[in-house]
Amino acid sequence: MKFGKKTAFAALVAASALVFAGCAGGGDVIEEGSGDGSSGDGEMYIALVSKGFQHQFWQAVKQGAQEKADELGVKITFEGPAAETEIAQQLEMLTTAIDKNPDAIAYAALDPEACVAPLEQAKSKDIPVVYFDAPCDGDVGLSLSATDSKVAGALAAEHMAELIGGEGEVAIVGHSNINSTGVERRDGFVEKIEADYPDIKIVDIQYGDGDHLKSADIAKTLIAAHPDLKGIYGTNEGSAIGVVNAVNELGLEKGKITIVGFDSGAAQINAIKDGTMAGAITQDPIGIGKQVVQAAYDAANGDDVDEFYDTGSYWYDSTNLEDPKIAAVLYQ
């Protein structure tokens, strides 16, 4: 499947260097696989390389992946860098996974260009590759299991517009302007506002790498620079909690700034319950984990897989937290 063909020469060189250098340290790895490349008894082995372990989202993806692996009777490893800014560390994990010769690789790209070279090596070794959450450029990947991020961003925009009465100034605290989830959640929001809400102005878009502290500092700056600001959209868990922390640290009245978040986790759920945050978009991370392992299993067996598995997105706020359908896709 072709998810794109932009292959930067610098990224190719950097990634190729990692292939030849191998994995030296690993001190920042939160969780490592066994390193044996197989279970030793003919059991299928699937290597998953995630964007990170920084947020509860990835723990929920891991849970779903393990549940599906147990159901199918396959072995998996699930690794990710300490933070979603550590692209080189993730590439080291990917090249190490390829060296283990797994039956399939599942990968969530932090940088869609830097992963092209190592995944070409996987292709040369006839290791099928499937993606979850975010794809790599090039034509190696067979399938993507993920939320339709532009649809989810548009859903966030619809609720923001309703909450602020269809007019006023809003801003965005994004988690990335490189990886596809950050770009598409931003663009889905922006395009929906521009198309359907002419009286709403997006005054600024800043990026805090999904880090609570950076995002809080950005939110404080936005609030100071735009005294008429009515709403802020945070594009992932860390971004949204940074905005929540900012308004709390500034001592603003709850609801003075309408905060719309993304993803789940105890901190966002609590912020919604106490009125600091208006609501958020949740994905189905357990479903993503289950689906990507199923896709990897099917690919390893030579079965057909779909190019895209949309695992869905949902709005939640104080009115539907207890709805069984919503509760099923929230995670603490």
XYZ file of C-alpha atoms in Angstrom:
332
model
C 0.000 0.000 0.000
C 1.252 3.477 -0.825
C 0.749 5.971 2.005
C 2.983 8.574 0.330
C 6.280 8.793 -1.483
C 8.170 11.717 0.052
C 11.604 10.343 0.882
C 13.989 12.987 2.176
C 17.643 12.284 1.452
C 18.738 13.493 4.889
C 16.237 11.247 6.598
C 17.342 8.358 4.414
C 20.965 8.859 5.409
C 20.111 9.208 9.101
C 17.913 6.143 9.152
C 20.437 4.109 7.162
C 23.112 5.068 9.676
C 20.944 3.686 12.430
C 20.523 0.445 10.508
C 24.281 -0.044 10.341
C 24.978 1.261 13.824
C 22.429 -0.991 15.480
C 21.036 -0.445 18.927
C 23.700 0.425 21.448
C 22.043 1.806 24.539
C 18.340 1.389 25.135
C 18.538 3.110 28.515
C 15.532 5.294 27.681
C 13.359 2.365 26.626
C 10.436 1.943 28.971
C 9.743 -1.651 28.007
C 11.801 -4.011 25.920
C 11.035 -7.277 24.208
C 12.844 -10.471 25.075
C 15.332 -9.958 22.264
C 15.235 -13.594 21.131
C 13.304 -12.954 17.912
C 10.968 -15.873 18.493
C 9.505 -18.021 21.213
C 11.689 -20.940 20.222
C 8.766 -23.318 19.671
C 7.498 -22.170 16.280
C 5.049 -19.678 17.753
C 4.346 -16.680 15.524
C 6.162 -13.530 16.689
C 4.957 -9.980 15.933
C 7.072 -6.960 16.906
C 5.156 -3.744 17.667
C 7.019 -0.424 17.773
C 4.886 2.370 19.203
C 5.300 6.129 19.326
C 5.952 6.036 23.057
C 4.840 5.170 26.568
C 4.476 8.789 27.727
C 0.686 8.769 27.796
C -1.948 6.325 28.991
C -3.165 6.041 25.399
C -0.223 3.805 24.500
C -0.759 1.607 27.521
C -4.332 1.076 26.329
C -3.106 0.230 22.811
C -0.692 -2.256 24.367
C -3.514 -3.803 26.387
C -5.589 -4.351 23.262
C -2.603 -5.760 21.377
C -1.861 -8.248 24.135
C -5.507 -9.298 24.396
C -5.632 -10.058 20.666
C -2.241 -11.823 20.786
C -3.504 -14.061 23.586
C -6.649 -14.803 21.584
C -4.648 -15.727 18.473
C -1.921 -17.596 20.350
C 0.954 -15.433 19.114
C 3.875 -13.772 20.849
C 4.265 -9.992 20.700
C 6.682 -7.399 21.982
C 5.568 -3.782 22.434
C 8.182 -1.033 22.623
C 8.231 2.743 22.463
C 10.560 5.639 23.293
C 10.198 7.584 26.516
C 8.742 10.595 24.681
C 7.082 11.151 21.320
C 9.848 13.552 20.302
C 12.537 10.830 20.377
C 12.541 9.914 16.697
C 16.094 8.528 16.649
C 15.340 6.286 19.615
C 12.229 4.943 17.894
C 14.213 4.221 14.719
C 16.755 2.278 16.762
C 13.915 0.180 18.153
C 12.594 -0.406 14.641
C 15.934 -1.540 13.241
C 16.441 -3.829 16.244
C 12.978 -5.311 15.672
C 13.833 -5.962 12.015
C 17.078 -7.680 13.048
C 15.024 -10.154 15.136
C 13.338 -11.402 11.931
C 9.787 -11.391 13.286
C 6.897 -12.867 11.321
C 5.461 -9.333 10.997
C 6.124 -5.787 12.208
C 3.512 -3.296 13.399
C 4.763 0.290 13.433
C 3.424 3.709 14.459
C 5.522 6.394 12.776
C 6.740 9.464 14.638
C 8.444 10.806 11.502
C 6.859 9.522 8.271
C 10.006 10.065 6.212
C 12.774 8.883 8.540
C 11.281 5.378 8.731
C 11.391 4.757 4.968
C 14.922 3.294 4.813
C 14.640 0.765 7.666
C 11.251 -0.403 6.465
C 12.700 -0.981 3.007
C 15.129 -3.322 4.765
C 12.175 -5.151 6.317
C 10.673 -5.497 2.853
C 13.936 -6.917 1.498
C 13.748 -9.574 4.228
C 10.120 -10.398 3.300
C 8.821 -9.217 6.683
C 5.270 -7.886 6.230
C 4.684 -4.437 7.758
C 1.418 -2.973 9.017
C 0.883 0.409 10.643
C -1.091 1.636 13.610
C -2.028 5.197 14.568
C 0.253 6.784 11.940
C 1.869 5.410 8.751
C 5.300 5.761 7.218
C 5.768 7.217 3.740
C 6.735 4.879 0.939
C 5.027 1.724 -0.262
C 6.044 -0.928 2.279
C 3.073 -0.893 4.648
C 0.125 -3.133 3.832
C -2.455 -1.691 6.206
C -3.200 1.096 8.692
C -5.283 0.632 11.848
C -6.143 4.068 13.203
C -8.661 6.775 13.913
C -9.620 8.922 10.934
C -7.907 11.940 12.449
C -9.381 14.556 10.098
C -12.888 13.360 10.910
C -12.028 13.471 14.605
C -10.609 17.000 14.306
C -13.779 18.154 12.547
C -15.861 16.609 15.335
C -13.853 18.606 17.871
C -14.492 21.772 15.838
C -18.253 21.165 15.736
C -18.439 20.871 19.505
C -16.148 23.855 20.095
C -18.334 25.972 17.825
C -21.503 24.901 19.612
C -19.997 25.523 23.030
C -18.849 29.093 22.248
C -22.035 30.076 20.442
C -20.649 30.010 16.915
C -18.444 33.089 17.233
C -15.265 34.350 18.830
C -11.544 33.646 18.949
C -10.050 30.207 19.484
C -6.535 28.765 19.449
C -4.927 25.359 19.038
C -2.227 23.731 21.144
C -0.992 20.918 18.917
C 1.252 17.983 19.724
C 3.069 17.749 16.375
C 3.299 19.398 12.983
C 5.210 16.392 11.595
C 3.420 13.136 12.337
C 0.119 12.482 10.644
C -2.096 12.442 13.740
C -1.000 15.923 14.782
C -1.323 17.317 11.277
C -4.703 15.729 10.538
C -6.317 16.526 13.901
C -5.245 20.143 13.375
C -6.340 20.288 9.743
C -9.680 18.619 10.386
C -10.440 21.234 13.036
C -9.213 24.190 10.966
C -10.979 23.147 7.779
C -14.297 22.588 9.578
C -14.145 25.997 11.273
C -13.221 27.765 8.033
C -15.922 25.982 6.048
C -18.869 26.198 8.434
C -18.213 28.848 11.093
C -17.241 32.187 9.514
C -17.657 34.060 12.794
C -15.015 31.979 14.566
C -11.396 33.054 14.139
C -8.446 30.748 14.850
C -5.943 33.274 16.183
C -2.906 31.014 16.640
C -1.609 27.449 16.423
C 1.354 26.432 18.573
C 3.011 23.061 19.251
C 4.042 21.673 22.617
C 5.157 18.155 21.603
C 2.432 16.634 23.746
C 4.380 17.699 26.845
C 2.304 18.976 29.788
C 4.756 21.691 30.802
C 5.445 23.014 27.290
C 1.743 22.979 26.465
C 0.880 24.823 29.680
C 3.425 27.538 28.904
C 2.044 27.883 25.377
C -1.526 28.131 26.679
C -0.559 30.842 29.171
C 1.097 32.830 26.394
C -1.956 32.455 24.146
C -4.311 33.605 26.897
C -2.139 36.621 27.660
C -1.782 37.572 23.980
C -5.497 37.212 23.200
C -7.630 38.618 26.033
C -10.844 37.833 24.113
C -9.923 34.192 23.600
C -12.979 31.974 24.076
C -11.611 28.481 23.460
C -8.502 26.320 23.150
C -8.304 22.940 21.428
C -5.597 20.516 22.594
C -4.838 17.831 20.005
C -3.723 15.023 22.338
C -3.743 14.039 25.990
C -0.584 15.919 26.932
C -1.602 19.056 25.017
C -5.065 19.163 26.580
C -3.829 18.608 30.134
C -1.256 21.342 29.588
C -4.110 23.732 28.770
C -6.060 22.560 31.829
C -3.006 23.130 34.028
C -2.511 26.598 32.521
C -6.013 27.836 33.328
C -5.761 26.376 36.826
C -2.389 28.007 37.445
C -3.762 31.339 36.193
C -6.705 31.001 38.572
C -9.275 31.462 35.815
C -12.915 30.774 36.508
C -13.968 27.342 35.288
C -15.429 27.620 31.805
C -14.007 31.084 31.108
C -11.864 29.380 28.461
C -13.699 26.547 26.710
C -11.236 23.663 26.550
C -11.755 20.849 24.073
C -9.313 17.974 24.365
C -8.355 14.769 22.613
C -7.848 11.229 23.912
C -8.851 10.089 27.379
C -7.057 9.355 30.653
C -7.898 10.078 34.276
C -6.696 13.692 34.184
C -8.982 14.707 31.303
C -11.939 12.795 32.702
C -11.491 14.526 36.065
C -11.146 17.916 34.379
C -14.442 17.323 32.580
C -16.138 16.216 35.778
C -15.044 19.338 37.665
C -15.958 21.693 34.815
C -12.455 22.842 33.828
C -12.651 21.090 30.461
C -15.790 21.110 28.326
C -15.219 17.753 26.647
C -12.894 15.783 24.420
C -12.621 13.394 21.518
C -11.709 9.849 22.456
C -10.392 7.156 20.197
C -10.570 3.416 20.776
C -6.950 2.607 21.688
C -7.742 -0.914 22.836
C -9.486 -1.451 19.508
C -6.450 -0.075 17.655
C -4.188 -2.538 19.463
C -6.469 -5.468 18.730
C -6.936 -4.548 15.079
C -3.257 -4.027 14.272
C -2.292 -7.380 15.773
C -5.048 -9.032 13.749
C -3.804 -7.292 10.594
C -0.197 -8.325 11.315
C -1.311 -11.908 11.939
C -3.279 -11.995 8.692
C -0.409 -10.468 6.720
C 2.069 -12.964 8.170
C -0.238 -15.778 7.074
C -0.463 -14.360 3.553
C -4.106 -13.367 3.915
C -5.562 -10.167 2.457
C -5.786 -7.115 4.717
C -7.702 -3.873 4.267
C -5.718 -0.760 3.459
C -7.406 1.178 6.269
C -9.244 0.090 9.396
C -11.025 3.110 10.924
C -11.351 2.371 14.635
C -13.611 5.376 15.258
C -13.759 8.613 17.273
C -16.302 9.800 19.834
C -17.212 13.007 21.682
C -17.540 12.737 25.435
C -18.440 15.272 28.107
C -20.138 15.364 31.513
C -23.464 14.309 30.000
C -22.382 10.973 28.544
C -19.447 9.743 30.633
C -21.618 6.960 32.018
C -23.020 5.917 28.647
C -21.876 2.295 28.156
C -20.832 2.972 24.560
C -18.623 5.872 25.660
C -17.338 4.192 28.814
C -16.138 1.309 26.656
C -13.695 3.564 24.760
C -12.453 5.620 27.713
C -9.346 4.636 29.622
C -7.931 5.768 32.937
